[in-house]
Every structure is written in C-alpha cells, then in structure tokens.
Short mmCIF file of C-alpha atoms in Angstrom, two decimals:
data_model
loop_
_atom_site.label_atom_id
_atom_site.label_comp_id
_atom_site.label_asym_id
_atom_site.label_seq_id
_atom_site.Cartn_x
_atom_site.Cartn_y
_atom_site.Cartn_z
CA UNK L 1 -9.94 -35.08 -19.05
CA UNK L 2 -7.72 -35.76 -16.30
CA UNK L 3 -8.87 -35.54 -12.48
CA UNK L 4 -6.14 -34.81 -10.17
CA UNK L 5 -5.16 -35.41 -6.61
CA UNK L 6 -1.35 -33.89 -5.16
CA UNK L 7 -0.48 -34.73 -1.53
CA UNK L 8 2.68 -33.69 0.03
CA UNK L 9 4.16 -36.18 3.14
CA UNK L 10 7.18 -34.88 5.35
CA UNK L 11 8.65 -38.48 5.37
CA UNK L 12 8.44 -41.06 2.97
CA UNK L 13 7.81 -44.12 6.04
CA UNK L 14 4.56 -43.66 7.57
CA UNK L 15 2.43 -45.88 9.61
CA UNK L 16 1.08 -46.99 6.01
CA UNK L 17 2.58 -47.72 2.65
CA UNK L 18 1.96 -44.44 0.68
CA UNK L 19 1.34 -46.47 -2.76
CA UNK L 20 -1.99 -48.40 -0.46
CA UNK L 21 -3.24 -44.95 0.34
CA UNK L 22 -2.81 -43.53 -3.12
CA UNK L 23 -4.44 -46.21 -4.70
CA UNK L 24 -7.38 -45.72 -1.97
CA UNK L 25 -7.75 -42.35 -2.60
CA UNK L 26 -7.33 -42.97 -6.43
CA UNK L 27 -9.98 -45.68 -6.22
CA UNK L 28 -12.89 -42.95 -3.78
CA UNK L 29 -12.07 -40.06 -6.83
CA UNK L 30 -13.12 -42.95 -9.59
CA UNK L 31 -16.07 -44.13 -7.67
CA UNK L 32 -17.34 -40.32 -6.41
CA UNK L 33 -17.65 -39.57 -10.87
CA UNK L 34 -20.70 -41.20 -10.64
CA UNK L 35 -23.81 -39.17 -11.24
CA UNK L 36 -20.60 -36.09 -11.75
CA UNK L 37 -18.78 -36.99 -14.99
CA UNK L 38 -21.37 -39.83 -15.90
CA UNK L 39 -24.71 -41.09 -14.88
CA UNK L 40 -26.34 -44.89 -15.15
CA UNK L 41 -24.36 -47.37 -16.93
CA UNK L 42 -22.09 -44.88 -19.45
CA UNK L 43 -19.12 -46.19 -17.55
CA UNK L 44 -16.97 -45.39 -20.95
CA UNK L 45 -17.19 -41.82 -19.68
CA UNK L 46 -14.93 -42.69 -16.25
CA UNK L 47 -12.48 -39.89 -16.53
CA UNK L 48 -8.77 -41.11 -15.60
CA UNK L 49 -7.44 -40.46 -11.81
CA UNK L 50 -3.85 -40.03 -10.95
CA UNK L 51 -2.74 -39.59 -7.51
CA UNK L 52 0.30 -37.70 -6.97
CA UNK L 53 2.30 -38.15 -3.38
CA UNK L 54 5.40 -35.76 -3.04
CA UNK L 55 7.27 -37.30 -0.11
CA UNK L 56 10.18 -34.54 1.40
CA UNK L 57 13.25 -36.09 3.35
CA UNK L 58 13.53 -39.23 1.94
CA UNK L 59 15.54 -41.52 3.33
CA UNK L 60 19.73 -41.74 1.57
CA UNK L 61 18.67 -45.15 0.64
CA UNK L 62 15.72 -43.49 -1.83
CA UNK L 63 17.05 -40.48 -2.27
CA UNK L 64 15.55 -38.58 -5.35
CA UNK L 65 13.41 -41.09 -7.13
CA UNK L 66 9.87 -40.99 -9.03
CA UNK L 67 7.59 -44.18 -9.62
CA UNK L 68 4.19 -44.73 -11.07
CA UNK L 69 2.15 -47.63 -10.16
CA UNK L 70 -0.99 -48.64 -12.79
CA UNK L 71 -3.30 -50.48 -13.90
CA UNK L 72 -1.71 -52.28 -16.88
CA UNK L 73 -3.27 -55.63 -19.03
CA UNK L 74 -1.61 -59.07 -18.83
CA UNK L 75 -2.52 -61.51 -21.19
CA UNK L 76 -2.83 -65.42 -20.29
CA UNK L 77 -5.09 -67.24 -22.05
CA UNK L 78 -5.16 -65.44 -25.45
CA UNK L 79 -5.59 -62.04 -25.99
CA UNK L 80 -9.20 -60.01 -25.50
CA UNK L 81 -8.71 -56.84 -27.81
CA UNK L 82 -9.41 -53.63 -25.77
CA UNK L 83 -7.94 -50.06 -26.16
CA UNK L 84 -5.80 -49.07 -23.14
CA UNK L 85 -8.02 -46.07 -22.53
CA UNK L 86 -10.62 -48.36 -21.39
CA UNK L 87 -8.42 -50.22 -18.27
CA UNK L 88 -5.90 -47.11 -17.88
CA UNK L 89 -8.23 -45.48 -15.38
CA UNK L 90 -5.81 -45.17 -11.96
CA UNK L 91 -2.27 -43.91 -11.68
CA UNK L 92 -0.32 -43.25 -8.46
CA UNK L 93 3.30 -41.62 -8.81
CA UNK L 94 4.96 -41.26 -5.84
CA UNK L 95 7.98 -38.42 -6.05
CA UNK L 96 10.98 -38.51 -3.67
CA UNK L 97 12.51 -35.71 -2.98
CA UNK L 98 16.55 -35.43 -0.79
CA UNK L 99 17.98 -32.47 -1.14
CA UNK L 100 21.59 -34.14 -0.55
CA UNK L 101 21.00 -36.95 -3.59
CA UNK L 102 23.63 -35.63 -6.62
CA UNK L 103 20.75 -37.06 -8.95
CA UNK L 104 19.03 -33.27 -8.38
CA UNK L 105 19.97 -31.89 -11.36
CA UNK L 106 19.94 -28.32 -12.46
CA UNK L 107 16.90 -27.64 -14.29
CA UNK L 108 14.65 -31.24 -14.02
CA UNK L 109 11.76 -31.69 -11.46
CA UNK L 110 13.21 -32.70 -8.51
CA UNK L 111 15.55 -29.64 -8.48
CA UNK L 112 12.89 -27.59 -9.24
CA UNK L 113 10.86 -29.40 -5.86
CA UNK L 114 13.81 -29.60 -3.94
CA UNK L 115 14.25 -25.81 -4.38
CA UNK L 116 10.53 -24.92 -3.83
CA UNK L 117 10.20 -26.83 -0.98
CA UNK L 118 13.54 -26.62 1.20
CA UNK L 119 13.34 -25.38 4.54
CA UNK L 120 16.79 -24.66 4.44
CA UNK L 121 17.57 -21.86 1.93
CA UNK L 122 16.27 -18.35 2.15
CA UNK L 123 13.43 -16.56 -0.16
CA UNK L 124 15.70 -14.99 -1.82
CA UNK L 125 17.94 -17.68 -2.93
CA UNK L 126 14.53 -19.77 -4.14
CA UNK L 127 13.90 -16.53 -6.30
CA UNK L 128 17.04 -16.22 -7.96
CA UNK L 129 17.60 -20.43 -8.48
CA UNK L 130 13.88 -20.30 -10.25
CA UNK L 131 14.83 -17.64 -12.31
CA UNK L 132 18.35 -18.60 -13.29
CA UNK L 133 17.49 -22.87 -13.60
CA UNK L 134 13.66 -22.52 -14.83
CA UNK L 135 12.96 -19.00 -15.99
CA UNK L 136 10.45 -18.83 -13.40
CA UNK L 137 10.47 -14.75 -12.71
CA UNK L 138 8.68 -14.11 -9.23
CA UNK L 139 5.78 -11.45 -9.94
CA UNK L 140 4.47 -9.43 -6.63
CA UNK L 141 1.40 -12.00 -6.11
CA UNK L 142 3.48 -15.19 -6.76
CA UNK L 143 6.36 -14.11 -4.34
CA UNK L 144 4.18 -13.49 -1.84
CA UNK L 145 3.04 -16.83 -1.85
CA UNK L 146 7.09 -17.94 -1.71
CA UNK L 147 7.31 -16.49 1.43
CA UNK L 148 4.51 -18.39 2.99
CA UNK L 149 5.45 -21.95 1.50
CA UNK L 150 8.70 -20.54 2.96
CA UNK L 151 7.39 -19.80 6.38
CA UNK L 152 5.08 -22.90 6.07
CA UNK L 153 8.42 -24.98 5.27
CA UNK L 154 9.89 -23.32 8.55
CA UNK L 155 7.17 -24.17 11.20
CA UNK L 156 7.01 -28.06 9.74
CA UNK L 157 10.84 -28.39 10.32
CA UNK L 158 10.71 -26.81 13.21
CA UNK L 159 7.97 -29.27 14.63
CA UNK L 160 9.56 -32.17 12.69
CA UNK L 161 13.26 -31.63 14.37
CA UNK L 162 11.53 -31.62 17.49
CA UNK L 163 9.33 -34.40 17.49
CA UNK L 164 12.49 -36.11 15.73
CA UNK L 165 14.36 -35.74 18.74
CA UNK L 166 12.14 -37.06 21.40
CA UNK L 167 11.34 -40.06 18.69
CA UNK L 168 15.08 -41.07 18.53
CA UNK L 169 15.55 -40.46 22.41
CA UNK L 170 12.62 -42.92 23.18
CA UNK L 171 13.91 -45.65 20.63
CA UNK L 172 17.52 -45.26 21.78
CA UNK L 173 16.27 -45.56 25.41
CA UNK L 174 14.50 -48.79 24.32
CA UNK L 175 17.43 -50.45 22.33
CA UNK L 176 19.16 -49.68 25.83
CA UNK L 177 16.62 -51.91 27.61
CA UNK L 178 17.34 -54.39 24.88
CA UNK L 179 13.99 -54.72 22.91
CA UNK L 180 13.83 -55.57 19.50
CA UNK L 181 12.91 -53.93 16.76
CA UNK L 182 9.47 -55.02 16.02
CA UNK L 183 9.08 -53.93 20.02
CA UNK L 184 10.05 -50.85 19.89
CA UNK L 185 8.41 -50.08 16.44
CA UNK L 186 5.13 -51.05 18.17
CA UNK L 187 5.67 -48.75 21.63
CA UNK L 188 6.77 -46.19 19.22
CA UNK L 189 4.03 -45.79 16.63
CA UNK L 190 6.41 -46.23 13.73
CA UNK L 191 7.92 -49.03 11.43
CA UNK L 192 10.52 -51.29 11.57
CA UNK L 193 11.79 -49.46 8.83
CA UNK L 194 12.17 -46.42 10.76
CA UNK L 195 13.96 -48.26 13.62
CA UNK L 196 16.70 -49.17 11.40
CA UNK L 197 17.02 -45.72 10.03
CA UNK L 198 17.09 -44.08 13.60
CA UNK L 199 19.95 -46.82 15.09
CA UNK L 200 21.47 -46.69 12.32
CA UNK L 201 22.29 -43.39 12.05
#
C-alpha cells in the first residue's frame, strides 16, 4: 500500500522551497498512520508516503523536468543488513511543467500535463490531443469535468497575469530607486530568485 498526496503550484519559486514542504507534508501523512494503518509499536506496518508537487510555468531555466527526493541508505562504517522496504518510507517528486520546453514530447507525461493543464488551448483541442497522443476518449461525465479544469485554468491565469503585472511594476519601480535585490525581494514578498527572473526578462 501506497498513501498518496498530489499538489498542484502555479509557479515553481515560492516563498518556500517546494522539496521542504513536501517532505513536511510527507513526514505529518507518516506520523498521522498511527493508531490508522498500525497501532503500538508494529512500526513494520508504516505504509510508504510519496508526495507529489506539479509546479505549472516553470521558469525557461527548468523547463520540463521531474525529480524525486528519498530517503536512501549510506554506508560508513560497515554495512548493517536491512531490506530497503524498511527505510524507503518518504518520497517527494516534484514535476515541472513549460509548455514552450521542446523536451514535451508527444505521448510522455509532461505532454500529457502540459495539455491537461494549459490555459491556453481550447476544450476542444485538449479532447482531440488526448485522444489522438494517449487514447484518452472524453465520455459525457469526464468532459464535463474538462471544461471546468478548463475554466478553472482560465480564472488562475487570469488572476496570475494580473497580479504578475503589478508584481513586475513594483520591482521595476524599485530597481529604479536603485535597491538591491535582496531589498526588493524583501518589500516584495518574493525571492531573490524571482527578482532575477522579473529584470531579467
């Protein structure tokens, strides 16, 4: 058994690093199977937890990428024999998705996301890429729910493009007055990281 956690983020920089708040949640999930999936000291039945983050518009630097952080044995004084079912107990895979990265090939996952979850193309064109790239056929119920995540997609860009506008206005307006980036990044609520990306653009 497998216990699962899938969080989407509009931006892959946030006031955090998304791996530290994976592994946080990851880490709550393990301790909350206590007196659910096992009681007293039966710790061998801890059930696994991976943490899945699907981060939209990552930055061109990213682009489309996928990485799993673990818990994983190093050896260095000898070598205690244990099975790896017994340590392997948190994953955290973060998945990047850019819809302009030419890694998004026809027919693999990120495709598949960037297709599911683009706020650019129409219901209609998600319909026909699913069926033709991953013989996903849209029945009545499950197209339905396409054209919410499609209207969903729609109101978060909107937002997004507007709050992204008055962001880069206020850190432009500061680079103006000549702060620095760890300044700005701190009047701003955001990361140095994202001050780059902004005046750099």
């Amino acid at each position: 058994k497998l216990l699962l956690n899938v969080e989407a983020q509009k931006k892959f920089y946030q006031k955090y690093r998304i791996v530290t708040r994976g592994i946080f949640y990851g880490a709550r999930m393990l301790s909350e199977q206590l007196d659910r999936e096992f009681t007293d000291a039966e710790y061998d039945d801890l059930k696994k937890v991976c943490s899945i983050w699907i981060c939209m518009n990552a930055p061109a630097h990213i682009g489309s990428a996928m990485t799993e952080y673990r818990i994983s044995r190093r050896n260095i004084l000898g070598r205690i024999p244990e099975r790896k079912a017994s340590y392997d107990k948190l994953s955290v895979v973060i998945i990047c998705l850019n819809e302009k990265d030419d890694k998004n090939q026809r027919g693999g996952l990120h495709g598949f996301l960037n297709t599911l979850l683009s706020p650019s193309m129409s219901v209609t064109e998600k319909e026909e890429i699913l069926a033709r790239d991953y013989g996903i056929v849209m029945e009545q119920e499950m197209g339905e729910e396409l054209r919410q995540m499609c209207n969903l997609s729609e109101a978060i860009e909107e937002k997004g493009i507007e709050k992204g506008i008055n962001l880069t206005k206020k850190v432009l307006r500061y680079v103006k007055e000549g702060r620095n980036n760890e300044e700005i990044a701190e009047l701003c609520g955001i990361t140095i990281e994202q001050v780059r990306e902004i005046t750099e653009d």
